[in-house]
mmCIF file of C-alpha atoms in Angstrom:
data_model
loop_
_atom_site.group_PDB
_atom_site.id
_atom_site.type_symbol
_atom_site.label_atom_id
_atom_site.label_comp_id
_atom_site.label_asym_id
_atom_site.label_seq_id
_atom_site.Cartn_x
_atom_site.Cartn_y
_atom_site.Cartn_z
ATOM 1 C CA UNK A 97 72.908 60.871 14.409
ATOM 2 C CA UNK A 98 70.696 60.369 11.832
ATOM 3 C CA UNK A 99 67.156 58.653 12.098
ATOM 4 C CA UNK A 100 65.981 55.584 9.253
ATOM 5 C CA UNK A 101 62.570 56.395 7.452
ATOM 6 C CA UNK A 102 60.789 53.981 7.335
ATOM 7 C CA UNK A 103 57.845 53.164 4.716
ATOM 8 C CA UNK A 104 55.213 51.363 5.251
ATOM 9 C CA UNK A 105 52.553 50.265 3.530
ATOM 10 C CA UNK A 106 49.610 49.643 5.149
ATOM 11 C CA UNK A 107 45.904 48.644 4.529
ATOM 12 C CA UNK A 108 43.404 50.646 4.711
ATOM 13 C CA UNK A 109 39.970 49.248 5.641
ATOM 14 C CA UNK A 110 37.476 51.564 5.952
ATOM 15 C CA UNK A 111 36.340 50.220 9.226
ATOM 16 C CA UNK A 112 34.205 47.934 7.126
ATOM 17 C CA UNK A 113 37.134 44.361 7.073
ATOM 18 C CA UNK A 114 35.845 41.397 8.644
ATOM 19 C CA UNK A 115 40.034 40.484 9.089
ATOM 20 C CA UNK A 116 41.715 37.064 9.278
ATOM 21 C CA UNK A 117 38.272 35.906 10.802
ATOM 22 C CA UNK A 118 36.451 37.150 7.788
ATOM 23 C CA UNK A 119 38.655 35.232 5.228
ATOM 24 C CA UNK A 120 39.106 31.657 6.729
ATOM 25 C CA UNK A 121 34.724 32.030 7.474
ATOM 26 C CA UNK A 122 34.612 32.419 3.677
ATOM 27 C CA UNK A 123 36.964 29.788 3.310
ATOM 28 C CA UNK A 124 35.568 27.870 5.217
ATOM 29 C CA UNK A 125 31.669 28.678 3.668
ATOM 30 C CA UNK A 126 33.038 27.942 0.608
ATOM 31 C CA UNK A 127 35.074 24.150 0.940
ATOM 32 C CA UNK A 128 30.791 23.826 2.895
ATOM 33 C CA UNK A 129 28.621 25.162 -0.468
ATOM 34 C CA UNK A 130 30.946 22.786 -2.724
ATOM 35 C CA UNK A 131 31.236 19.388 -0.828
ATOM 36 C CA UNK A 132 27.435 20.205 -0.854
ATOM 37 C CA UNK A 133 26.961 20.241 -4.483
ATOM 38 C CA UNK A 134 28.948 17.498 -4.447
ATOM 39 C CA UNK A 135 26.929 15.369 -2.407
ATOM 40 C CA UNK A 136 23.844 16.947 -4.067
ATOM 41 C CA UNK A 137 25.289 15.229 -7.349
ATOM 42 C CA UNK A 138 26.403 11.985 -5.889
ATOM 43 C CA UNK A 139 22.761 11.856 -4.276
ATOM 44 C CA UNK A 140 20.655 12.554 -7.665
ATOM 45 C CA UNK A 141 23.374 10.037 -9.676
ATOM 46 C CA UNK A 142 22.292 7.692 -7.721
ATOM 47 C CA UNK A 143 18.922 7.972 -7.083
ATOM 48 C CA UNK A 144 18.415 7.867 -11.181
ATOM 49 C CA UNK A 145 20.297 4.828 -11.072
ATOM 50 C CA UNK A 146 18.910 2.712 -7.987
ATOM 51 C CA UNK A 147 17.351 -0.243 -8.772
ATOM 52 C CA UNK A 148 14.316 0.950 -5.972
ATOM 53 C CA UNK A 149 13.347 3.501 -8.179
ATOM 54 C CA UNK A 150 10.196 1.615 -9.149
ATOM 55 C CA UNK A 151 10.224 -0.807 -11.226
ATOM 56 C CA UNK A 152 9.806 -1.292 -15.692
ATOM 57 C CA UNK A 153 6.197 -2.156 -16.589
ATOM 58 C CA UNK A 154 6.816 -6.321 -16.699
ATOM 59 C CA UNK A 155 9.936 -6.308 -14.693
ATOM 60 C CA UNK A 156 8.599 -8.486 -11.776
ATOM 61 C CA UNK A 157 8.076 -6.580 -9.001
ATOM 62 C CA UNK A 158 10.879 -5.638 -5.656
ATOM 63 C CA UNK A 159 11.275 -7.689 -2.798
ATOM 64 C CA UNK A 160 10.044 -5.888 -0.111
ATOM 65 C CA UNK A 161 6.723 -5.334 -2.666
ATOM 66 C CA UNK A 162 3.569 -7.285 -0.777
ATOM 67 C CA UNK A 163 2.357 -9.781 -2.357
ATOM 68 C CA UNK A 164 5.973 -10.112 -5.041
ATOM 69 C CA UNK A 165 7.021 -13.105 -2.700
ATOM 70 C CA UNK A 166 2.816 -15.776 -3.823
ATOM 71 C CA UNK A 167 3.427 -14.016 -7.045
ATOM 72 C CA UNK A 168 6.965 -15.441 -7.838
ATOM 73 C CA UNK A 169 5.711 -18.780 -6.247
ATOM 74 C CA UNK A 170 3.598 -19.076 -8.631
ATOM 75 C CA UNK A 171 5.049 -17.642 -11.909
ATOM 76 C CA UNK A 172 7.904 -20.617 -11.244
ATOM 77 C CA UNK A 173 5.489 -23.015 -11.196
ATOM 78 C CA UNK A 174 4.021 -22.106 -14.615
ATOM 79 C CA UNK A 175 7.493 -22.220 -16.388
ATOM 80 C CA UNK A 176 7.996 -24.877 -14.287
ATOM 81 C CA UNK A 177 3.892 -26.266 -15.684
ATOM 82 C CA UNK A 178 5.146 -25.528 -19.352
ATOM 83 C CA UNK A 179 8.828 -26.601 -18.774
ATOM 84 C CA UNK A 180 6.590 -29.999 -18.891
ATOM 85 C CA UNK A 181 8.768 -30.654 -15.362
ATOM 86 C CA UNK A 182 5.388 -30.564 -14.072
ATOM 87 C CA UNK A 183 2.192 -32.205 -15.445
ATOM 88 C CA UNK A 184 -2.311 -30.233 -15.695
ATOM 89 C CA UNK A 185 -2.179 -32.264 -12.162
ATOM 90 C CA UNK A 186 0.990 -31.412 -9.841
ATOM 91 C CA UNK A 187 0.967 -27.804 -10.656
ATOM 92 C CA UNK A 188 -2.311 -27.053 -9.985
ATOM 93 C CA UNK A 189 -2.687 -29.020 -6.683
ATOM 94 C CA UNK A 190 1.239 -26.922 -6.187
ATOM 95 C CA UNK A 191 -1.093 -23.256 -7.502
ATOM 96 C CA UNK A 192 -3.923 -24.658 -4.801
ATOM 97 C CA UNK A 193 -1.509 -24.472 -2.061
ATOM 98 C CA UNK A 194 -0.048 -22.046 -2.345
ATOM 99 C CA UNK A 195 -2.563 -19.803 -3.379
ATOM 100 C CA UNK A 196 -4.083 -21.167 0.695
ATOM 101 C CA UNK A 197 -1.002 -19.656 2.054
ATOM 102 C CA UNK A 198 -1.220 -16.550 0.385
#
């Protein structure tokens, strides 16, 4: 019987390779890296387009800011007075009431 010669090509890594576990770890790290890059980009876009980023001058204050409720009430009262919906006596009475409960 004749013996067959089988030539097998083997990868030689010189003992420094990580093997299959290394490939898996590198794939996980790559996915984590790109997930962080995308999440950072989304967070940046959300921060820049958010209404809570700070209001521009002339805008009414956000509802959570101190004193914003009474200022808004006074502004509405002044608008009603300017439109003629209430007279001067009514305006002064309601304004005093609002400022009293501040």
